[in-house]
Amino acid sequence: MFQIVSFDAGNGPVVGLRDGDNYYDSSTFSSMREIIDQWPLAIEKLSTAAQRTAERTPLTGVKLLAPLAEPRNIYITGANYTDHIEEMSKALGVQLVEDARNKGYPPWFVPKATTSVAGPGALVQIPPGVERLDWELELAVIIGREGKDVPLSEALDYVAGYTVSNDLSARDRMARDYEAPESALRLDWLRHKSFDGSCPMGPAITPATLVPDVQNLAIKLWVNDELMQDSNTSLMVYSVADLVSGLSQQITIKPGDVILTGTPAGVGTATQQFLRSGDRVRQSIESIGEFEFTIG
């Protein structure tokens, strides 16, 4: 199985293919955005190139970069794993709705700054004054076609591929304490979710056609080699197809948009264990990839 990567082999950022542990540059495309903007024609060319890698010499000294360093938009999905909803209900002392989809409620999306993207091996700095920096491992969906009001039955046709991401969250910035608890202005999603480096992403984009069942993937995260999140995408409340279709009911989706699909149980808030300078975070999603970043 091949994957699409962004990397630096000593001469600046390029895009190419990864086949196992081997890396090959792509002379056809100059950037990942160019590939995504030309999907699905681009995937045909890349598939052909992948079949010929045996004829080429792999590159050495490769440094992986964020596969899509400049997404068009990033949308995060709230409360989308049943096990996470259960743990957060206990942690917050509030019963969250567990069966929102079955009750006919639409998915819940929040924008995240595109400048928050960081790559594999990144050193993510804790924002000044933040003491409760939390991890949220998430499957990221890369949109490859423009669409509006996409039918659920066709939604996966709009997906170019998948990558691994983390929706790092500053929990002590979640609410503005000077607003009353019942105020609609109390929550501050921008400061909570968007800051430099708050969206580590990588190590590659796996084409959607190479993932047989996106709703049955093991998803795991370790902090300093301690397993913190251990779940499966089968526990999503809204499937990937639900999310793509649902987002397109609200706004036109376009190539290069990224949907973070929610995090499973095991976040730091549940145990009041948060990230500190020097912590190593390793995250893995079956068939998609694994990478590590460090907290500065």
PDB file of N, CA and C in Angstrom, residues 185-277:
ATOM      1  N   LEU A 185     -22.239  33.562  25.675  1.00  0.00           N
ATOM      2  CA  LEU A 185     -20.930  34.100  25.305  1.00  0.00           C
ATOM      3  C   LEU A 185     -19.799  33.529  26.148  1.00  0.00           C
ATOM      4  N   ARG A 186     -20.093  32.565  27.001  1.00  0.00           N
ATOM      5  CA  ARG A 186     -19.087  32.065  27.937  1.00  0.00           C
ATOM      6  C   ARG A 186     -18.006  31.229  27.250  1.00  0.00           C
ATOM      7  N   LEU A 187     -18.390  30.360  26.325  1.00  0.00           N
ATOM      8  CA  LEU A 187     -17.425  29.466  25.689  1.00  0.00           C
ATOM      9  C   LEU A 187     -16.569  30.209  24.671  1.00  0.00           C
ATOM     10  N   ASP A 188     -15.285  29.883  24.635  1.00  0.00           N
ATOM     11  CA  ASP A 188     -14.331  30.518  23.726  1.00  0.00           C
ATOM     12  C   ASP A 188     -13.604  29.427  22.942  1.00  0.00           C
ATOM     13  N   TRP A 189     -14.215  28.996  21.839  1.00  0.00           N
ATOM     14  CA  TRP A 189     -13.680  27.873  21.083  1.00  0.00           C
ATOM     15  C   TRP A 189     -12.382  28.220  20.367  1.00  0.00           C
ATOM     16  N   LEU A 190     -12.210  29.474  19.980  1.00  0.00           N
ATOM     17  CA  LEU A 190     -10.979  29.841  19.282  1.00  0.00           C
ATOM     18  C   LEU A 190      -9.762  29.701  20.191  1.00  0.00           C
ATOM     19  N   ARG A 191      -9.791  30.290  21.363  1.00  0.00           N
ATOM     20  CA  ARG A 191      -8.648  30.215  22.278  1.00  0.00           C
ATOM     21  C   ARG A 191      -8.470  28.798  22.825  1.00  0.00           C
ATOM     22  N   HIS A 192      -9.555  28.069  22.938  1.00  0.00           N
ATOM     23  CA  HIS A 192      -9.515  26.695  23.440  1.00  0.00           C
ATOM     24  C   HIS A 192      -8.825  25.755  22.447  1.00  0.00           C
ATOM     25  N   LYS A 193      -9.127  25.928  21.161  1.00  0.00           N
ATOM     26  CA  LYS A 193      -8.723  24.941  20.158  1.00  0.00           C
ATOM     27  C   LYS A 193      -7.666  25.418  19.150  1.00  0.00           C
ATOM     28  N   SER A 194      -7.488  26.723  19.003  1.00  0.00           N
ATOM     29  CA  SER A 194      -6.613  27.222  17.943  1.00  0.00           C
ATOM     30  C   SER A 194      -5.448  28.027  18.499  1.00  0.00           C
ATOM     31  N   PHE A 195      -4.262  27.465  18.355  1.00  0.00           N
ATOM     32  CA  PHE A 195      -3.017  28.154  18.671  1.00  0.00           C
ATOM     33  C   PHE A 195      -1.916  27.467  17.873  1.00  0.00           C
ATOM     34  N   ASP A 196      -0.791  28.117  17.730  1.00  0.00           N
ATOM     35  CA  ASP A 196       0.279  27.558  16.896  1.00  0.00           C
ATOM     36  C   ASP A 196       0.648  26.145  17.350  1.00  0.00           C
ATOM     37  N   GLY A 197       0.626  25.211  16.383  1.00  0.00           N
ATOM     38  CA  GLY A 197       1.005  23.834  16.682  1.00  0.00           C
ATOM     39  C   GLY A 197      -0.094  22.982  17.260  1.00  0.00           C
ATOM     40  N   SER A 198      -1.306  23.511  17.373  1.00  0.00           N
ATOM     41  CA  SER A 198      -2.378  22.758  18.039  1.00  0.00           C
ATOM     42  C   SER A 198      -3.026  21.695  17.162  1.00  0.00           C
ATOM     43  N   CYS A 199      -2.521  21.534  15.928  1.00  0.00           N
ATOM     44  CA  CYS A 199      -3.048  20.471  15.067  1.00  0.00           C
ATOM     45  C   CYS A 199      -1.900  19.672  14.444  1.00  0.00           C
ATOM     46  N   PRO A 200      -1.145  18.910  15.246  1.00  0.00           N
ATOM     47  CA  PRO A 200      -0.141  18.014  14.671  1.00  0.00           C
ATOM     48  C   PRO A 200      -0.809  17.028  13.706  1.00  0.00           C
ATOM     49  N   MET A 201      -0.199  16.831  12.553  1.00  0.00           N
ATOM     50  CA  MET A 201      -0.823  16.019  11.508  1.00  0.00           C
ATOM     51  C   MET A 201       0.249  15.222  10.777  1.00  0.00           C
ATOM     52  N   GLY A 202      -0.066  13.960  10.459  1.00  0.00           N
ATOM     53  CA  GLY A 202       0.896  13.152   9.717  1.00  0.00           C
ATOM     54  C   GLY A 202       0.582  11.659   9.848  1.00  0.00           C
ATOM     55  N   PRO A 203       1.479  10.791   9.486  1.00  0.00           N
ATOM     56  CA  PRO A 203       2.730  11.097   8.794  1.00  0.00           C
ATOM     57  C   PRO A 203       2.558  11.192   7.286  1.00  0.00           C
ATOM     58  N   ALA A 204       1.367  10.760   6.797  1.00  0.00           N
ATOM     59  CA  ALA A 204       1.120  10.675   5.366  1.00  0.00           C
ATOM     60  C   ALA A 204      -0.381  10.706   5.135  1.00  0.00           C
ATOM     61  N   ILE A 205      -0.759  10.820   3.874  1.00  0.00           N
ATOM     62  CA  ILE A 205      -2.166  10.683   3.496  1.00  0.00           C
ATOM     63  C   ILE A 205      -2.342   9.320   2.845  1.00  0.00           C
ATOM     64  N   THR A 206      -3.217   8.525   3.418  1.00  0.00           N
ATOM     65  CA  THR A 206      -3.566   7.235   2.826  1.00  0.00           C
ATOM     66  C   THR A 206      -4.783   7.432   1.934  1.00  0.00           C
ATOM     67  N   PRO A 207      -4.684   7.146   0.632  1.00  0.00           N
ATOM     68  CA  PRO A 207      -5.845   7.311  -0.242  1.00  0.00           C
ATOM     69  C   PRO A 207      -7.048   6.533   0.280  1.00  0.00           C
ATOM     70  N   ALA A 208      -8.206   7.154   0.214  1.00  0.00           N
ATOM     71  CA  ALA A 208      -9.415   6.542   0.769  1.00  0.00           C
ATOM     72  C   ALA A 208      -9.719   5.191   0.131  1.00  0.00           C
ATOM     73  N   THR A 209      -9.382   5.043  -1.143  1.00  0.00           N
ATOM     74  CA  THR A 209      -9.668   3.792  -1.838  1.00  0.00           C
ATOM     75  C   THR A 209      -8.845   2.624  -1.303  1.00  0.00           C
ATOM     76  N   LEU A 210      -7.794   2.925  -0.527  1.00  0.00           N
ATOM     77  CA  LEU A 210      -6.945   1.869   0.023  1.00  0.00           C
ATOM     78  C   LEU A 210      -7.312   1.514   1.461  1.00  0.00           C
ATOM     79  N   VAL A 211      -8.366   2.122   1.973  1.00  0.00           N
ATOM     80  CA  VAL A 211      -8.841   1.832   3.333  1.00  0.00           C
ATOM     81  C   VAL A 211     -10.176   1.101   3.208  1.00  0.00           C
ATOM     82  N   PRO A 212     -10.187  -0.224   3.375  1.00  0.00           N
ATOM     83  CA  PRO A 212     -11.401  -1.009   3.138  1.00  0.00           C
ATOM     84  C   PRO A 212     -12.583  -0.612   4.014  1.00  0.00           C
ATOM     85  N   ASP A 213     -12.334  -0.333   5.294  1.00  0.00           N
ATOM     86  CA  ASP A 213     -13.422   0.002   6.217  1.00  0.00           C
ATOM     87  C   ASP A 213     -12.939   1.045   7.208  1.00  0.00           C
ATOM     88  N   VAL A 214     -13.223   2.296   6.910  1.00  0.00           N
ATOM     89  CA  VAL A 214     -12.750   3.378   7.773  1.00  0.00           C
ATOM     90  C   VAL A 214     -13.444   3.371   9.127  1.00  0.00           C
ATOM     91  N   GLN A 215     -14.548   2.635   9.231  1.00  0.00           N
ATOM     92  CA  GLN A 215     -15.289   2.571  10.497  1.00  0.00           C
ATOM     93  C   GLN A 215     -14.901   1.360  11.343  1.00  0.00           C
ATOM     94  N   ASN A 216     -13.710   0.829  11.089  1.00  0.00           N
ATOM     95  CA  ASN A 216     -13.215  -0.271  11.921  1.00  0.00           C
ATOM     96  C   ASN A 216     -11.691  -0.222  11.976  1.00  0.00           C
ATOM     97  N   LEU A 217     -11.176   0.870  12.543  1.00  0.00           N
ATOM     98  CA  LEU A 217      -9.734   1.072  12.647  1.00  0.00           C
ATOM     99  C   LEU A 217      -9.340   1.273  14.106  1.00  0.00           C
ATOM    100  N   ALA A 218      -8.312   0.562  14.549  1.00  0.00           N
ATOM    101  CA  ALA A 218      -7.778   0.775  15.896  1.00  0.00           C
ATOM    102  C   ALA A 218      -7.139   2.156  15.957  1.00  0.00           C
ATOM    103  N   ILE A 219      -7.349   2.857  17.082  1.00  0.00           N
ATOM    104  CA  ILE A 219      -6.853   4.223  17.239  1.00  0.00           C
ATOM    105  C   ILE A 219      -6.249   4.352  18.635  1.00  0.00           C
ATOM    106  N   LYS A 220      -4.934   4.694  18.699  1.00  0.00           N
ATOM    107  CA  LYS A 220      -4.225   4.652  19.984  1.00  0.00           C
ATOM    108  C   LYS A 220      -3.292   5.853  20.146  1.00  0.00           C
ATOM    109  N   LEU A 221      -3.135   6.272  21.400  1.00  0.00           N
ATOM    110  CA  LEU A 221      -2.220   7.367  21.731  1.00  0.00           C
ATOM    111  C   LEU A 221      -1.474   7.053  23.012  1.00  0.00           C
ATOM    112  N   TRP A 222      -0.176   7.386  23.018  1.00  0.00           N
ATOM    113  CA  TRP A 222       0.677   7.197  24.186  1.00  0.00           C
ATOM    114  C   TRP A 222       1.271   8.545  24.601  1.00  0.00           C
ATOM    115  N   VAL A 223       1.397   8.778  25.879  1.00  0.00           N
ATOM    116  CA  VAL A 223       2.144   9.920  26.406  1.00  0.00           C
ATOM    117  C   VAL A 223       3.319   9.353  27.184  1.00  0.00           C
ATOM    118  N   ASN A 224       4.528   9.640  26.724  1.00  0.00           N
ATOM    119  CA  ASN A 224       5.738   9.083  27.353  1.00  0.00           C
ATOM    120  C   ASN A 224       5.653   7.564  27.488  1.00  0.00           C
ATOM    121  N   ASP A 225       5.186   6.920  26.416  1.00  0.00           N
ATOM    122  CA  ASP A 225       5.073   5.458  26.320  1.00  0.00           C
ATOM    123  C   ASP A 225       3.970   4.863  27.191  1.00  0.00           C
ATOM    124  N   GLU A 226       3.159   5.691  27.837  1.00  0.00           N
ATOM    125  CA  GLU A 226       2.012   5.188  28.597  1.00  0.00           C
ATOM    126  C   GLU A 226       0.766   5.278  27.713  1.00  0.00           C
ATOM    127  N   LEU A 227       0.120   4.141  27.486  1.00  0.00           N
ATOM    128  CA  LEU A 227      -1.064   4.108  26.630  1.00  0.00           C
ATOM    129  C   LEU A 227      -2.211   4.861  27.298  1.00  0.00           C
ATOM    130  N   MET A 228      -2.693   5.914  26.637  1.00  0.00           N
ATOM    131  CA  MET A 228      -3.750   6.746  27.197  1.00  0.00           C
ATOM    132  C   MET A 228      -5.078   6.584  26.454  1.00  0.00           C
ATOM    133  N   GLN A 229      -5.015   6.458  25.135  1.00  0.00           N
ATOM    134  CA  GLN A 229      -6.226   6.271  24.332  1.00  0.00           C
ATOM    135  C   GLN A 229      -6.099   4.966  23.559  1.00  0.00           C
ATOM    136  N   ASP A 230      -7.120   4.148  23.641  1.00  0.00           N
ATOM    137  CA  ASP A 230      -7.112   2.830  23.002  1.00  0.00           C
ATOM    138  C   ASP A 230      -8.545   2.509  22.612  1.00  0.00           C
ATOM    139  N   SER A 231      -8.896   2.796  21.367  1.00  0.00           N
ATOM    140  CA  SER A 231     -10.293   2.682  20.967  1.00  0.00           C
ATOM    141  C   SER A 231     -10.379   2.219  19.520  1.00  0.00           C
ATOM    142  N   ASN A 232     -11.526   2.454  18.900  1.00  0.00           N
ATOM    143  CA  ASN A 232     -11.758   2.022  17.530  1.00  0.00           C
ATOM    144  C   ASN A 232     -12.733   2.995  16.873  1.00  0.00           C
ATOM    145  N   THR A 233     -12.531   3.251  15.589  1.00  0.00           N
ATOM    146  CA  THR A 233     -13.416   4.184  14.887  1.00  0.00           C
ATOM    147  C   THR A 233     -14.846   3.662  14.780  1.00  0.00           C
ATOM    148  N   SER A 234     -15.060   2.404  15.107  1.00  0.00           N
ATOM    149  CA  SER A 234     -16.425   1.862  15.116  1.00  0.00           C
ATOM    150  C   SER A 234     -17.284   2.513  16.193  1.00  0.00           C
ATOM    151  N   LEU A 235     -16.649   3.198  17.151  1.00  0.00           N
ATOM    152  CA  LEU A 235     -17.387   3.841  18.239  1.00  0.00           C
ATOM    153  C   LEU A 235     -17.792   5.277  17.912  1.00  0.00           C
ATOM    154  N   MET A 236     -17.585   5.696  16.674  1.00  0.00           N
ATOM    155  CA  MET A 236     -18.058   7.027  16.283  1.00  0.00           C
ATOM    156  C   MET A 236     -19.583   7.092  16.332  1.00  0.00           C
ATOM    157  N   VAL A 237     -20.101   8.201  16.811  1.00  0.00           N
ATOM    158  CA  VAL A 237     -21.547   8.443  16.782  1.00  0.00           C
ATOM    159  C   VAL A 237     -21.974   8.721  15.345  1.00  0.00           C
ATOM    160  N   TYR A 238     -21.272   9.634  14.708  1.00  0.00           N
ATOM    161  CA  TYR A 238     -21.503   9.950  13.298  1.00  0.00           C
ATOM    162  C   TYR A 238     -20.345   9.372  12.493  1.00  0.00           C
ATOM    163  N   SER A 239     -20.655   8.572  11.490  1.00  0.00           N
ATOM    164  CA  SER A 239     -19.619   7.973  10.655  1.00  0.00           C
ATOM    165  C   SER A 239     -18.944   9.046   9.805  1.00  0.00           C
ATOM    166  N   VAL A 240     -17.858   8.674   9.151  1.00  0.00           N
ATOM    167  CA  VAL A 240     -17.194   9.603   8.241  1.00  0.00           C
ATOM    168  C   VAL A 240     -18.172  10.081   7.175  1.00  0.00           C
ATOM    169  N   ALA A 241     -18.965   9.170   6.639  1.00  0.00           N
ATOM    170  CA  ALA A 241     -19.962   9.558   5.634  1.00  0.00           C
ATOM    171  C   ALA A 241     -20.970  10.541   6.215  1.00  0.00           C
ATOM    172  N   ASP A 242     -21.414  10.294   7.452  1.00  0.00           N
ATOM    173  CA  ASP A 242     -22.330  11.225   8.121  1.00  0.00           C
ATOM    174  C   ASP A 242     -21.723  12.620   8.203  1.00  0.00           C
ATOM    175  N   LEU A 243     -20.443  12.681   8.571  1.00  0.00           N
ATOM    176  CA  LEU A 243     -19.787  13.967   8.780  1.00  0.00           C
ATOM    177  C   LEU A 243     -19.615  14.729   7.467  1.00  0.00           C
ATOM    178  N   VAL A 244     -19.182  14.030   6.425  1.00  0.00           N
ATOM    179  CA  VAL A 244     -19.000  14.683   5.128  1.00  0.00           C
ATOM    180  C   VAL A 244     -20.336  15.202   4.611  1.00  0.00           C
ATOM    181  N   SER A 245     -21.345  14.352   4.649  1.00  0.00           N
ATOM    182  CA  SER A 245     -22.674  14.763   4.198  1.00  0.00           C
ATOM    183  C   SER A 245     -23.222  15.880   5.071  1.00  0.00           C
ATOM    184  N   GLY A 246     -23.074  15.734   6.399  1.00  0.00           N
ATOM    185  CA  GLY A 246     -23.609  16.726   7.323  1.00  0.00           C
ATOM    186  C   GLY A 246     -22.966  18.089   7.159  1.00  0.00           C
ATOM    187  N   LEU A 247     -21.636  18.118   7.003  1.00  0.00           N
ATOM    188  CA  LEU A 247     -20.961  19.397   6.821  1.00  0.00           C
ATOM    189  C   LEU A 247     -21.400  20.063   5.523  1.00  0.00           C
ATOM    190  N   SER A 248     -21.611  19.250   4.493  1.00  0.00           N
ATOM    191  CA  SER A 248     -22.008  19.805   3.195  1.00  0.00           C
ATOM    192  C   SER A 248     -23.427  20.355   3.205  1.00  0.00           C
ATOM    193  N   GLN A 249     -24.219  20.007   4.208  1.00  0.00           N
ATOM    194  CA  GLN A 249     -25.550  20.597   4.342  1.00  0.00           C
ATOM    195  C   GLN A 249     -25.443  22.032   4.860  1.00  0.00           C
ATOM    196  N   GLN A 250     -24.347  22.325   5.559  1.00  0.00           N
ATOM    197  CA  GLN A 250     -24.159  23.646   6.146  1.00  0.00           C
ATOM    198  C   GLN A 250     -23.370  24.585   5.242  1.00  0.00           C
ATOM    199  N   ILE A 251     -22.384  24.029   4.536  1.00  0.00           N
ATOM    200  CA  ILE A 251     -21.458  24.850   3.765  1.00  0.00           C
ATOM    201  C   ILE A 251     -20.895  24.007   2.626  1.00  0.00           C
ATOM    202  N   THR A 252     -20.527  24.657   1.543  1.00  0.00           N
ATOM    203  CA  THR A 252     -19.916  23.940   0.431  1.00  0.00           C
ATOM    204  C   THR A 252     -18.544  23.413   0.851  1.00  0.00           C
ATOM    205  N   ILE A 253     -18.353  22.117   0.720  1.00  0.00           N
ATOM    206  CA  ILE A 253     -17.046  21.534   1.013  1.00  0.00           C
ATOM    207  C   ILE A 253     -16.191  21.597  -0.249  1.00  0.00           C
ATOM    208  N   LYS A 254     -14.875  21.780  -0.047  1.00  0.00           N
ATOM    209  CA  LYS A 254     -13.986  21.943  -1.188  1.00  0.00           C
ATOM    210  C   LYS A 254     -12.717  21.122  -1.001  1.00  0.00           C
ATOM    211  N   PRO A 255     -12.030  20.799  -2.103  1.00  0.00           N
ATOM    212  CA  PRO A 255     -10.772  20.068  -1.988  1.00  0.00           C
ATOM    213  C   PRO A 255      -9.800  20.803  -1.074  1.00  0.00           C
ATOM    214  N   GLY A 256      -9.181  20.056  -0.189  1.00  0.00           N
ATOM    215  CA  GLY A 256      -8.258  20.656   0.766  1.00  0.00           C
ATOM    216  C   GLY A 256      -8.875  20.940   2.109  1.00  0.00           C
ATOM    217  N   ASP A 257     -10.196  20.831   2.219  1.00  0.00           N
ATOM    218  CA  ASP A 257     -10.835  20.917   3.531  1.00  0.00           C
ATOM    219  C   ASP A 257     -10.464  19.683   4.344  1.00  0.00           C
ATOM    220  N   VAL A 258     -10.332  19.863   5.646  1.00  0.00           N
ATOM    221  CA  VAL A 258     -10.000  18.763   6.551  1.00  0.00           C
ATOM    222  C   VAL A 258     -11.063  18.688   7.638  1.00  0.00           C
ATOM    223  N   ILE A 259     -11.580  17.496   7.860  1.00  0.00           N
ATOM    224  CA  ILE A 259     -12.535  17.260   8.941  1.00  0.00           C
ATOM    225  C   ILE A 259     -11.865  16.381   9.986  1.00  0.00           C
ATOM    226  N   LEU A 260     -11.711  16.901  11.195  1.00  0.00           N
ATOM    227  CA  LEU A 260     -11.259  16.081  12.315  1.00  0.00           C
ATOM    228  C   LEU A 260     -12.495  15.422  12.908  1.00  0.00           C
ATOM    229  N   THR A 261     -12.462  14.113  13.046  1.00  0.00           N
ATOM    230  CA  THR A 261     -13.682  13.338  13.276  1.00  0.00           C
ATOM    231  C   THR A 261     -14.011  13.066  14.737  1.00  0.00           C
ATOM    232  N   GLY A 262     -13.351  13.753  15.652  1.00  0.00           N
ATOM    233  CA  GLY A 262     -13.627  13.541  17.069  1.00  0.00           C
ATOM    234  C   GLY A 262     -12.606  12.616  17.707  1.00  0.00           C
ATOM    235  N   THR A 263     -12.557  12.644  19.027  1.00  0.00           N
ATOM    236  CA  THR A 263     -11.577  11.837  19.766  1.00  0.00           C
ATOM    237  C   THR A 263     -12.268  10.805  20.637  1.00  0.00           C
ATOM    238  N   PRO A 264     -11.645   9.652  20.841  1.00  0.00           N
ATOM    239  CA  PRO A 264     -12.213   8.635  21.733  1.00  0.00           C
ATOM    240  C   PRO A 264     -11.857   8.906  23.187  1.00  0.00           C
ATOM    241  N   ALA A 265     -12.264   8.002  24.056  1.00  0.00           N
ATOM    242  CA  ALA A 265     -11.974   8.119  25.489  1.00  0.00           C
ATOM    243  C   ALA A 265     -10.471   8.077  25.736  1.00  0.00           C
ATOM    244  N   GLY A 266     -10.076   8.664  26.884  1.00  0.00           N
ATOM    245  CA  GLY A 266      -8.685   8.622  27.291  1.00  0.00           C
ATOM    246  C   GLY A 266      -7.998   9.962  27.297  1.00  0.00           C
ATOM    247  N   VAL A 267      -8.766  11.054  27.169  1.00  0.00           N
ATOM    248  CA  VAL A 267      -8.147  12.379  27.204  1.00  0.00           C
ATOM    249  C   VAL A 267      -7.735  12.718  28.637  1.00  0.00           C
ATOM    250  N   GLY A 268      -6.858  13.698  28.764  1.00  0.00           N
ATOM    251  CA  GLY A 268      -6.330  14.042  30.078  1.00  0.00           C
ATOM    252  C   GLY A 268      -7.357  14.592  31.044  1.00  0.00           C
ATOM    253  N   THR A 269      -8.379  15.254  30.513  1.00  0.00           N
ATOM    254  CA  THR A 269      -9.404  15.843  31.378  1.00  0.00           C
ATOM    255  C   THR A 269     -10.060  14.800  32.270  1.00  0.00           C
ATOM    256  N   ALA A 270     -10.196  13.596  31.771  1.00  0.00           N
ATOM    257  CA  ALA A 270     -10.880  12.545  32.530  1.00  0.00           C
ATOM    258  C   ALA A 270     -10.154  12.213  33.825  1.00  0.00           C
ATOM    259  N   THR A 271      -8.823  12.327  33.815  1.00  0.00           N
ATOM    260  CA  THR A 271      -8.024  11.993  35.006  1.00  0.00           C
ATOM    261  C   THR A 271      -7.261  13.194  35.551  1.00  0.00           C
ATOM    262  N   GLN A 272      -7.518  14.361  34.947  1.00  0.00           N
ATOM    263  CA  GLN A 272      -6.810  15.593  35.334  1.00  0.00           C
ATOM    264  C   GLN A 272      -5.293  15.461  35.170  1.00  0.00           C
ATOM    265  N   GLN A 273      -4.905  14.744  34.124  1.00  0.00           N
ATOM    266  CA  GLN A 273      -3.492  14.606  33.765  1.00  0.00           C
ATOM    267  C   GLN A 273      -3.268  15.357  32.460  1.00  0.00           C
ATOM    268  N   PHE A 274      -2.422  16.379  32.489  1.00  0.00           N
ATOM    269  CA  PHE A 274      -2.244  17.222  31.319  1.00  0.00           C
ATOM    270  C   PHE A 274      -0.795  17.215  30.845  1.00  0.00           C
ATOM    271  N   LEU A 275      -0.595  17.708  29.631  1.00  0.00           N
ATOM    272  CA  LEU A 275       0.724  17.682  29.018  1.00  0.00           C
ATOM    273  C   LEU A 275       1.647  18.726  29.631  1.00  0.00           C
ATOM    274  N   ARG A 276       2.906  18.342  29.772  1.00  0.00           N
ATOM    275  CA  ARG A 276       3.932  19.213  30.329  1.00  0.00           C
ATOM    276  C   ARG A 276       5.122  19.293  29.367  1.00  0.00           C
ATOM    277  N   SER A 277       5.924  20.313  29.527  1.00  0.00           N
ATOM    278  CA  SER A 277       7.103  20.475  28.685  1.00  0.00           C
ATOM    279  C   SER A 277       7.986  19.231  28.752  1.00  0.00           C
TER     280      SER A 277
END
